[in-house]
Amino acid sequence: DITEILKESAHKMNKCVVVVTHSNELAKQADVVFRLKKGELQVLERIDDSPAQSRSRRNNTPRSERRTH
């Protein structure tokens, strides 16, 4: 599967892969997911079917607190 190849390669080379999608199934495979909602960028810690179960942070999160993978 191409997503596994991309993910493994990115981890080995310490790089990131940016994917723009409407697919929750594809997003569930990501290490970090950014969602644009009402013009505001959110970082979701995990992907669930219910937005109420997701924890989000605004895009002004200090760099030291951001996850980097």
mmCIF file of C-alpha atoms in Angstrom:
data_model
loop_
_atom_site.group_PDB
_atom_site.id
_atom_site.type_symbol
_atom_site.label_atom_id
_atom_site.label_comp_id
_atom_site.label_asym_id
_atom_site.label_seq_id
_atom_site.Cartn_x
_atom_site.Cartn_y
_atom_site.Cartn_z
ATOM 1 C CA ASP A 1 0.000 0.000 0.000
ATOM 2 C CA ILE A 2 1.439 3.381 -1.037
ATOM 3 C CA THR A 3 0.542 5.053 2.268
ATOM 4 C CA GLU A 4 2.629 2.497 4.194
ATOM 5 C CA ILE A 5 5.569 3.012 1.834
ATOM 6 C CA LEU A 6 5.353 6.788 2.257
ATOM 7 C CA LYS A 7 5.013 6.548 6.040
ATOM 8 C CA GLU A 8 7.947 4.128 6.435
ATOM 9 C CA SER A 9 10.166 6.186 4.122
ATOM 10 C CA ALA A 10 9.326 9.419 5.916
ATOM 11 C CA HIS A 11 10.113 7.904 9.318
ATOM 12 C CA LYS A 12 13.423 6.441 8.105
ATOM 13 C CA MET A 13 14.521 9.735 6.533
ATOM 14 C CA ASN A 14 13.083 11.919 9.326
ATOM 15 C CA LYS A 15 10.842 13.761 6.857
ATOM 16 C CA CYS A 16 7.154 14.521 6.714
ATOM 17 C CA VAL A 17 4.568 13.721 4.081
ATOM 18 C CA VAL A 18 1.707 16.152 3.582
ATOM 19 C CA VAL A 19 -1.557 14.640 2.375
ATOM 20 C CA VAL A 20 -4.731 16.621 1.769
ATOM 21 C CA THR A 21 -7.787 14.391 2.025
ATOM 22 C CA HIS A 22 -11.442 14.158 2.970
ATOM 23 C CA SER A 23 -10.970 10.502 3.936
ATOM 24 C CA ASN A 24 -11.106 9.737 7.665
ATOM 25 C CA GLU A 25 -9.732 6.259 6.905
ATOM 26 C CA LEU A 26 -6.602 7.755 5.366
ATOM 27 C CA ALA A 27 -6.287 10.357 8.134
ATOM 28 C CA LYS A 28 -6.376 7.596 10.775
ATOM 29 C CA GLN A 29 -3.025 6.373 9.438
ATOM 30 C CA ALA A 30 -1.292 9.702 10.087
ATOM 31 C CA ASP A 31 0.967 10.550 13.020
ATOM 32 C CA VAL A 32 -0.446 14.079 13.231
ATOM 33 C CA VAL A 33 -3.574 15.458 11.592
ATOM 34 C CA PHE A 34 -4.314 19.108 10.952
ATOM 35 C CA ARG A 35 -7.916 20.008 10.222
ATOM 36 C CA LEU A 36 -9.156 23.307 8.819
ATOM 37 C CA LYS A 37 -12.478 24.179 10.433
ATOM 38 C CA LYS A 38 -14.187 27.533 9.903
ATOM 39 C CA GLY A 39 -10.886 29.032 8.795
ATOM 40 C CA GLU A 40 -9.022 27.861 11.914
ATOM 41 C CA LEU A 41 -6.228 25.312 11.805
ATOM 42 C CA GLN A 42 -6.573 22.589 14.449
ATOM 43 C CA VAL A 43 -4.228 19.787 15.470
ATOM 44 C CA LEU A 44 -6.037 16.578 16.346
ATOM 45 C CA GLU A 45 -4.274 14.169 18.655
ATOM 46 C CA ARG A 46 -6.298 11.215 17.385
ATOM 47 C CA ILE A 47 -8.894 10.633 14.726
ATOM 48 C CA ASP A 48 -12.297 9.374 15.805
ATOM 49 C CA ASP A 49 -15.604 9.261 14.014
ATOM 50 C CA SER A 50 -16.973 11.783 16.512
ATOM 51 C CA PRO A 51 -15.401 15.272 16.585
ATOM 52 C CA ALA A 52 -16.395 15.532 20.261
ATOM 53 C CA GLN A 53 -13.946 12.739 21.057
ATOM 54 C CA SER A 54 -11.044 14.519 19.366
ATOM 55 C CA ARG A 55 -8.812 16.899 21.258
ATOM 56 C CA SER A 56 -7.735 19.927 19.276
ATOM 57 C CA ARG A 57 -5.367 22.807 19.752
ATOM 58 C CA ARG A 58 -5.315 26.151 17.960
ATOM 59 C CA ASN A 59 -2.556 26.930 15.518
ATOM 60 C CA ASN A 60 -0.889 29.254 18.036
ATOM 61 C CA THR A 61 0.451 26.338 20.077
ATOM 62 C CA PRO A 62 4.045 27.131 21.092
ATOM 63 C CA ARG A 63 6.575 25.309 18.928
ATOM 64 C CA SER A 64 8.049 23.566 21.983
ATOM 65 C CA GLU A 65 4.692 21.854 22.632
ATOM 66 C CA ARG A 66 4.093 20.667 19.063
ATOM 67 C CA ARG A 67 4.555 17.023 18.164
ATOM 68 C CA THR A 68 7.218 16.450 15.555
ATOM 69 C CA HIS A 69 7.347 13.158 13.650
#
